[in-house]
Amino acid sequence: GINAEYGGGMGDDLDSMLSSLGDQMGGVDADDPASRGKCFKCKQSVTTGEVLQAMGRHWHPSCWACENCGTPIGTGDFYEQEGMPHCAKCYKASFCPRCGHCDQPILDRCVSALGKKWHPEHFICSQCLSGFADGQFFERDGRPFCKNCFASVHAPRCAKCDGAIDGPCVNAIGNQYHPDCFVCDFCGCAFAGGTFFESGGKPFCSAHYHQQTGATCGACGKAITGKSVTANDKKYHPECHTCAFCLNSLTGGSFVSRNGKSYCAPVSYTHLTLPTIA
């Protein structure tokens, strides 16, 4: 039976008593006065033998078993999942997150990173196995790396200095560069306005690109990007090809060459004895 003791008649005590009675009555089968409760697993009344109380419910001892494998739990450890008991083995295999490093179940605290769970002691550099003292790590193929290992193993290499690039980089000519290393291969100057020219797989400024390819003016030394005049085995801007004596333009006119210099026709007639070249 259910025993109740009435105290001093105080309202709070009576409410507490009635609540306790309600909890005790919850497991009683109203259709079977001899029942000591209804088993949550098989839904049958418990009338004889032992009865277990766990998770706020009544169970036949034979029904108090792992929901997954059916192994009796008895007084051993169990884990609750979706309102049903599970033995430790099944709970670890079916419900525990697994560590991204050792692939073993995680039963306590964990680190969430890179879309995985990790034992705190196993969230370490995949290369040197050191922890991340400053909390900073780099990812490659879903695995964490410290800065040094990531740079030495996975970071792209600068085409100029061959050093690891672990920050901003310049992609050009099929290579990657530190921003400070992407300069003219001849003079080391940065590219004003970002314009550069490629020759032999290397970047050059305008002047030294044309110098490398022979497209510089024989008079002013600057790059020739448009029309040119060929004379004395050199190329000239049309406006730079002038008489070496009187400095008049030779564009469109006849001239003679002597000792690597050009002279206009009047000068050649009065000062030179070489034939005129039309």
mmCIF file of C-alpha atoms in Angstrom:
data_model
loop_
_atom_site.group_PDB
_atom_site.id
_atom_site.type_symbol
_atom_site.label_atom_id
_atom_site.label_comp_id
_atom_site.label_asym_id
_atom_site.label_seq_id
_atom_site.Cartn_x
_atom_site.Cartn_y
_atom_site.Cartn_z
ATOM 1 C CA GLY A 1 0.000 0.000 0.000
ATOM 2 C CA ILE A 2 0.919 3.664 -0.061
ATOM 3 C CA ASN A 3 1.493 5.291 3.270
ATOM 4 C CA ALA A 4 1.193 8.971 3.951
ATOM 5 C CA GLU A 5 1.873 10.937 7.075
ATOM 6 C CA TYR A 6 0.085 14.205 7.643
ATOM 7 C CA GLY A 7 2.006 16.908 9.328
ATOM 8 C CA GLY A 8 0.879 20.045 11.000
ATOM 9 C CA GLY A 9 -1.757 20.830 8.399
ATOM 10 C CA MET A 10 0.278 23.458 6.567
ATOM 11 C CA GLY A 11 -0.731 24.027 2.929
ATOM 12 C CA ASP A 12 2.795 23.758 1.524
ATOM 13 C CA ASP A 13 3.360 20.415 3.245
ATOM 14 C CA LEU A 14 0.083 19.079 1.876
ATOM 15 C CA ASP A 15 0.981 20.127 -1.680
ATOM 16 C CA SER A 16 4.359 18.420 -1.359
ATOM 17 C CA MET A 17 2.741 15.250 -0.053
ATOM 18 C CA LEU A 18 0.190 15.148 -2.862
ATOM 19 C CA SER A 19 2.929 15.623 -5.457
ATOM 20 C CA SER A 20 4.865 12.714 -3.938
ATOM 21 C CA LEU A 21 1.748 10.531 -4.025
ATOM 22 C CA GLY A 22 1.270 11.395 -7.687
ATOM 23 C CA ASP A 23 4.805 10.334 -8.515
ATOM 24 C CA GLN A 24 4.314 7.019 -6.753
ATOM 25 C CA MET A 25 0.983 6.375 -8.446
ATOM 26 C CA GLY A 26 2.438 7.016 -11.912
ATOM 27 C CA GLY A 27 3.951 3.534 -12.105
ATOM 28 C CA VAL A 28 0.936 1.697 -10.685
ATOM 29 C CA ASP A 29 -1.256 -0.354 -13.003
ATOM 30 C CA ALA A 30 -4.806 0.752 -12.191
ATOM 31 C CA ASP A 31 -6.212 -2.440 -13.762
ATOM 32 C CA ASP A 32 -4.145 -4.718 -11.516
ATOM 33 C CA PRO A 33 -4.285 -3.833 -7.803
ATOM 34 C CA ALA A 34 -1.466 -6.325 -7.102
ATOM 35 C CA SER A 35 0.845 -4.619 -9.556
ATOM 36 C CA ARG A 36 3.905 -2.768 -8.306
ATOM 37 C CA GLY A 37 4.152 -0.844 -11.524
ATOM 38 C CA LYS A 38 4.128 -1.285 -15.289
ATOM 39 C CA CYS A 39 7.370 -2.121 -17.109
ATOM 40 C CA PHE A 40 8.304 0.654 -19.543
ATOM 41 C CA LYS A 41 9.878 -1.834 -21.970
ATOM 42 C CA CYS A 42 7.268 -4.585 -22.306
ATOM 43 C CA LYS A 43 4.306 -2.568 -20.998
ATOM 44 C CA GLN A 44 3.358 -5.490 -18.706
ATOM 45 C CA SER A 45 2.549 -5.231 -14.991
ATOM 46 C CA VAL A 46 5.227 -6.090 -12.469
ATOM 47 C CA THR A 47 3.490 -8.298 -9.940
ATOM 48 C CA THR A 48 6.158 -10.657 -8.650
ATOM 49 C CA GLY A 49 9.909 -10.634 -8.280
ATOM 50 C CA GLU A 50 12.199 -7.680 -8.457
ATOM 51 C CA VAL A 51 11.374 -4.401 -10.072
ATOM 52 C CA LEU A 52 13.946 -1.818 -11.162
ATOM 53 C CA GLN A 53 13.465 1.917 -11.128
ATOM 54 C CA ALA A 54 15.631 3.914 -13.529
ATOM 55 C CA MET A 55 15.234 6.995 -15.678
ATOM 56 C CA GLY A 56 12.017 7.720 -13.731
ATOM 57 C CA ARG A 57 10.399 4.459 -14.919
ATOM 58 C CA HIS A 58 9.799 0.848 -13.832
ATOM 59 C CA TRP A 59 11.443 -2.133 -15.525
ATOM 60 C CA HIS A 60 11.491 -5.911 -15.239
ATOM 61 C CA PRO A 61 15.130 -6.843 -14.564
ATOM 62 C CA SER A 62 15.141 -8.838 -17.817
ATOM 63 C CA CYS A 63 13.815 -5.811 -19.703
ATOM 64 C CA TRP A 64 16.438 -3.487 -18.264
ATOM 65 C CA ALA A 65 18.839 -4.083 -21.152
ATOM 66 C CA CYS A 66 20.690 -2.202 -23.859
ATOM 67 C CA GLU A 67 18.257 -0.976 -26.479
ATOM 68 C CA ASN A 68 20.768 -1.755 -29.217
ATOM 69 C CA CYS A 69 22.335 -5.137 -28.441
ATOM 70 C CA GLY A 70 19.967 -6.434 -25.734
ATOM 71 C CA THR A 71 22.723 -7.078 -23.201
ATOM 72 C CA PRO A 72 21.324 -6.904 -19.626
ATOM 73 C CA ILE A 73 22.539 -3.785 -17.840
ATOM 74 C CA GLY A 74 21.841 -4.840 -14.251
ATOM 75 C CA THR A 75 23.593 -2.410 -11.919
ATOM 76 C CA GLY A 76 26.280 -1.525 -14.472
ATOM 77 C CA ASP A 77 26.876 1.795 -16.222
ATOM 78 C CA PHE A 78 24.509 2.859 -18.962
ATOM 79 C CA TYR A 79 23.897 5.854 -21.205
ATOM 80 C CA GLU A 80 20.530 7.347 -22.057
ATOM 81 C CA GLN A 81 19.835 8.156 -25.710
ATOM 82 C CA GLU A 82 16.408 9.203 -26.939
ATOM 83 C CA GLY A 83 14.811 7.964 -23.720
ATOM 84 C CA MET A 84 16.255 4.437 -23.851
ATOM 85 C CA PRO A 85 19.240 2.853 -22.078
ATOM 86 C CA HIS A 86 22.370 1.772 -23.948
ATOM 87 C CA CYS A 87 25.405 -0.121 -22.733
ATOM 88 C CA ALA A 88 28.737 1.734 -22.844
ATOM 89 C CA LYS A 89 29.981 -0.252 -25.853
ATOM 90 C CA CYS A 90 26.957 0.473 -28.034
ATOM 91 C CA TYR A 91 26.716 4.089 -26.952
ATOM 92 C CA LYS A 92 30.344 4.705 -27.882
ATOM 93 C CA ALA A 93 29.951 2.920 -31.204
ATOM 94 C CA SER A 94 26.654 4.485 -32.266
ATOM 95 C CA PHE A 95 26.264 7.862 -30.641
ATOM 96 C CA CYS A 96 29.597 9.267 -29.481
ATOM 97 C CA PRO A 97 31.423 11.668 -31.809
ATOM 98 C CA ARG A 98 34.773 10.275 -32.915
ATOM 99 C CA CYS A 99 38.081 12.084 -32.631
ATOM 100 C CA GLY A 100 39.472 13.443 -35.903
ATOM 101 C CA HIS A 101 42.979 12.338 -34.859
ATOM 102 C CA CYS A 102 42.658 8.909 -33.207
ATOM 103 C CA ASP A 103 39.142 7.979 -34.434
ATOM 104 C CA GLN A 104 38.198 6.901 -30.915
ATOM 105 C CA PRO A 105 34.901 7.921 -29.262
ATOM 106 C CA ILE A 106 34.840 11.154 -27.263
ATOM 107 C CA LEU A 107 33.066 10.802 -23.930
ATOM 108 C CA ASP A 108 34.082 14.063 -22.282
ATOM 109 C CA ARG A 109 35.139 17.531 -23.415
ATOM 110 C CA CYS A 110 36.013 18.006 -27.064
ATOM 111 C CA VAL A 111 37.350 20.580 -29.508
ATOM 112 C CA SER A 112 35.218 21.410 -32.549
ATOM 113 C CA ALA A 113 37.279 22.496 -35.553
ATOM 114 C CA LEU A 114 37.529 21.864 -39.301
ATOM 115 C CA GLY A 115 34.080 20.274 -39.256
ATOM 116 C CA LYS A 116 35.231 17.538 -36.839
ATOM 117 C CA LYS A 117 35.424 16.751 -33.112
ATOM 118 C CA TRP A 118 38.735 16.177 -31.353
ATOM 119 C CA HIS A 119 39.949 15.074 -27.945
ATOM 120 C CA PRO A 120 41.545 18.269 -26.553
ATOM 121 C CA GLU A 121 44.919 16.514 -26.270
ATOM 122 C CA HIS A 122 44.659 15.304 -29.887
ATOM 123 C CA PHE A 123 43.997 18.642 -31.575
ATOM 124 C CA ILE A 124 47.644 19.037 -32.568
ATOM 125 C CA CYS A 125 49.796 19.693 -35.631
ATOM 126 C CA SER A 126 49.512 16.743 -38.025
ATOM 127 C CA GLN A 127 53.188 17.074 -38.932
ATOM 128 C CA CYS A 128 55.179 17.694 -35.734
ATOM 129 C CA LEU A 129 52.413 16.676 -33.265
ATOM 130 C CA SER A 130 52.868 19.864 -31.225
ATOM 131 C CA GLY A 131 49.943 21.714 -29.694
ATOM 132 C CA PHE A 132 48.803 25.140 -30.840
ATOM 133 C CA ALA A 133 50.037 27.310 -27.988
ATOM 134 C CA ASP A 134 48.678 30.524 -29.471
ATOM 135 C CA GLY A 135 45.511 28.900 -30.807
ATOM 136 C CA GLN A 136 46.578 29.567 -34.407
ATOM 137 C CA PHE A 137 46.577 26.746 -36.934
ATOM 138 C CA PHE A 138 46.454 26.254 -40.697
ATOM 139 C CA GLU A 139 44.307 23.753 -42.569
ATOM 140 C CA ARG A 140 45.240 21.437 -45.439
ATOM 141 C CA ASP A 141 43.088 18.507 -46.621
ATOM 142 C CA GLY A 142 41.001 18.715 -43.452
ATOM 143 C CA ARG A 143 44.003 18.438 -41.120
ATOM 144 C CA PRO A 144 45.493 21.117 -38.818
ATOM 145 C CA PHE A 145 49.107 22.278 -39.046
ATOM 146 C CA CYS A 146 51.212 24.729 -37.057
ATOM 147 C CA LYS A 147 52.580 27.734 -38.928
ATOM 148 C CA ASN A 148 56.103 26.369 -39.350
ATOM 149 C CA CYS A 149 55.048 22.954 -40.633
ATOM 150 C CA PHE A 150 52.429 24.379 -42.943
ATOM 151 C CA ALA A 151 54.990 26.749 -44.444
ATOM 152 C CA SER A 152 57.655 24.073 -44.875
ATOM 153 C CA VAL A 153 55.374 21.372 -46.262
ATOM 154 C CA HIS A 154 52.353 22.962 -47.892
ATOM 155 C CA ALA A 155 52.829 26.690 -48.418
ATOM 156 C CA PRO A 156 53.527 27.813 -51.998
ATOM 157 C CA ARG A 157 57.112 28.866 -52.752
ATOM 158 C CA CYS A 158 58.113 32.257 -54.075
ATOM 159 C CA ALA A 159 59.503 32.026 -57.627
ATOM 160 C CA LYS A 160 62.041 34.758 -56.798
ATOM 161 C CA CYS A 161 63.479 33.859 -53.377
ATOM 162 C CA ASP A 162 62.106 30.297 -53.017
ATOM 163 C CA GLY A 163 60.822 31.189 -49.555
ATOM 164 C CA ALA A 164 57.478 29.980 -48.233
ATOM 165 C CA ILE A 165 54.504 32.285 -48.833
ATOM 166 C CA ASP A 166 52.213 32.333 -45.798
ATOM 167 C CA GLY A 167 50.517 35.656 -46.494
ATOM 168 C CA PRO A 168 49.524 37.788 -49.491
ATOM 169 C CA CYS A 169 51.038 36.723 -52.776
ATOM 170 C CA VAL A 170 51.193 37.789 -56.414
ATOM 171 C CA ASN A 171 50.152 35.280 -59.079
ATOM 172 C CA ALA A 172 51.878 36.012 -62.381
ATOM 173 C CA ILE A 173 53.637 34.216 -65.261
ATOM 174 C CA GLY A 174 52.404 30.879 -63.894
ATOM 175 C CA ASN A 175 54.204 31.450 -60.587
ATOM 176 C CA GLN A 176 53.590 32.904 -57.147
ATOM 177 C CA TYR A 177 55.649 35.669 -55.547
ATOM 178 C CA HIS A 178 55.943 37.552 -52.290
ATOM 179 C CA PRO A 179 54.646 41.038 -53.140
ATOM 180 C CA ASP A 180 58.100 42.483 -52.353
ATOM 181 C CA CYS A 181 59.764 39.931 -54.638
ATOM 182 C CA PHE A 182 57.680 40.671 -57.713
ATOM 183 C CA VAL A 183 60.039 43.216 -59.270
ATOM 184 C CA CYS A 184 61.983 43.700 -62.490
ATOM 185 C CA ASP A 185 64.428 40.828 -62.815
ATOM 186 C CA PHE A 186 67.092 43.199 -64.158
ATOM 187 C CA CYS A 187 66.941 46.353 -62.029
ATOM 188 C CA GLY A 188 64.862 45.189 -59.051
ATOM 189 C CA CYS A 189 62.385 48.050 -59.355
ATOM 190 C CA ALA A 190 58.687 47.621 -58.591
ATOM 191 C CA PHE A 191 56.263 47.873 -61.477
ATOM 192 C CA ALA A 192 54.656 51.305 -61.506
ATOM 193 C CA GLY A 193 50.956 50.919 -62.151
ATOM 194 C CA GLY A 194 51.308 47.144 -62.059
ATOM 195 C CA THR A 195 52.476 46.938 -65.690
ATOM 196 C CA PHE A 196 55.241 44.465 -66.457
ATOM 197 C CA PHE A 197 56.618 42.543 -69.420
ATOM 198 C CA GLU A 198 57.604 38.892 -69.532
ATOM 199 C CA SER A 199 60.685 37.435 -71.176
ATOM 200 C CA GLY A 200 62.057 33.964 -70.571
ATOM 201 C CA GLY A 201 59.552 33.383 -67.779
ATOM 202 C CA LYS A 202 60.763 36.405 -65.807
ATOM 203 C CA PRO A 203 59.179 39.825 -65.266
ATOM 204 C CA PHE A 204 60.815 43.026 -66.527
ATOM 205 C CA CYS A 205 59.999 46.706 -66.462
ATOM 206 C CA SER A 206 59.311 48.326 -69.826
ATOM 207 C CA ALA A 207 62.821 49.704 -70.347
ATOM 208 C CA HIS A 208 64.657 46.493 -69.525
ATOM 209 C CA TYR A 209 62.198 44.271 -71.348
ATOM 210 C CA HIS A 210 62.825 46.160 -74.557
ATOM 211 C CA GLN A 211 66.521 46.186 -73.804
ATOM 212 C CA GLN A 212 66.424 42.407 -73.451
ATOM 213 C CA THR A 213 64.560 42.034 -76.743
ATOM 214 C CA GLY A 214 66.623 44.663 -78.585
ATOM 215 C CA ALA A 215 63.711 47.088 -78.957
ATOM 216 C CA THR A 216 65.345 50.179 -77.481
ATOM 217 C CA CYS A 217 66.211 53.381 -79.279
ATOM 218 C CA GLY A 218 69.867 53.706 -80.328
ATOM 219 C CA ALA A 219 69.745 57.432 -79.589
ATOM 220 C CA CYS A 220 67.712 57.980 -76.396
ATOM 221 C CA GLY A 221 67.943 54.459 -74.989
ATOM 222 C CA LYS A 222 64.208 54.303 -74.276
ATOM 223 C CA ALA A 223 61.868 51.521 -75.288
ATOM 224 C CA ILE A 224 60.401 51.490 -78.762
ATOM 225 C CA THR A 225 56.766 50.424 -78.678
ATOM 226 C CA GLY A 226 55.600 51.832 -82.022
ATOM 227 C CA LYS A 227 57.201 52.609 -85.370
ATOM 228 C CA SER A 228 60.972 52.513 -85.657
ATOM 229 C CA VAL A 229 63.798 53.286 -88.074
ATOM 230 C CA THR A 230 66.642 50.830 -88.616
ATOM 231 C CA ALA A 231 70.059 52.280 -89.344
ATOM 232 C CA ASN A 232 73.637 51.537 -88.364
ATOM 233 C CA ASP A 233 72.510 48.101 -87.090
ATOM 234 C CA LYS A 234 70.305 49.840 -84.525
ATOM 235 C CA LYS A 235 66.691 50.849 -84.120
ATOM 236 C CA TYR A 236 65.546 54.415 -83.490
ATOM 237 C CA HIS A 237 62.381 56.300 -82.708
ATOM 238 C CA PRO A 238 61.624 58.151 -85.956
ATOM 239 C CA GLU A 239 62.031 61.480 -84.154
ATOM 240 C CA CYS A 240 65.350 60.362 -82.648
ATOM 241 C CA HIS A 241 66.967 59.499 -85.952
ATOM 242 C CA THR A 242 68.746 62.783 -86.696
ATOM 243 C CA CYS A 243 71.872 63.955 -88.471
ATOM 244 C CA ALA A 244 74.875 63.553 -86.213
ATOM 245 C CA PHE A 245 76.253 66.876 -87.480
ATOM 246 C CA CYS A 246 73.333 69.304 -87.849
ATOM 247 C CA LEU A 247 70.775 67.362 -85.721
ATOM 248 C CA ASN A 248 68.055 67.770 -88.362
ATOM 249 C CA SER A 249 65.524 64.943 -88.594
ATOM 250 C CA LEU A 250 66.306 62.275 -91.143
ATOM 251 C CA THR A 251 62.739 60.963 -91.264
ATOM 252 C CA GLY A 252 61.606 60.558 -94.849
ATOM 253 C CA GLY A 253 64.899 61.828 -96.266
ATOM 254 C CA SER A 254 68.115 60.331 -97.545
ATOM 255 C CA PHE A 255 71.143 59.869 -95.296
ATOM 256 C CA VAL A 256 74.546 58.303 -95.248
ATOM 257 C CA SER A 257 76.137 56.207 -92.501
ATOM 258 C CA ARG A 258 79.676 56.580 -91.328
ATOM 259 C CA ASN A 259 81.340 55.097 -88.240
ATOM 260 C CA GLY A 260 77.957 54.103 -86.793
ATOM 261 C CA LYS A 261 76.414 57.563 -87.256
ATOM 262 C CA SER A 262 73.878 58.975 -89.704
ATOM 263 C CA TYR A 263 74.283 62.185 -91.682
ATOM 264 C CA CYS A 264 71.831 64.112 -93.821
ATOM 265 C CA ALA A 265 72.461 64.547 -97.594
ATOM 266 C CA PRO A 266 73.620 68.229 -97.452
ATOM 267 C CA VAL A 267 76.194 67.390 -94.787
ATOM 268 C CA SER A 268 77.327 64.361 -96.703
ATOM 269 C CA TYR A 269 77.828 66.455 -99.853
ATOM 270 C CA THR A 270 79.844 69.154 -98.117
ATOM 271 C CA HIS A 271 81.679 67.239 -95.428
ATOM 272 C CA LEU A 272 81.731 63.590 -96.441
ATOM 273 C CA THR A 273 82.849 61.727 -99.532
ATOM 274 C CA LEU A 274 80.636 58.684 -98.903
ATOM 275 C CA PRO A 275 77.876 57.756 -101.372
ATOM 276 C CA THR A 276 74.324 58.739 -100.523
ATOM 277 C CA ILE A 277 71.995 56.054 -99.301
ATOM 278 C CA ALA A 278 68.392 56.628 -100.298
#
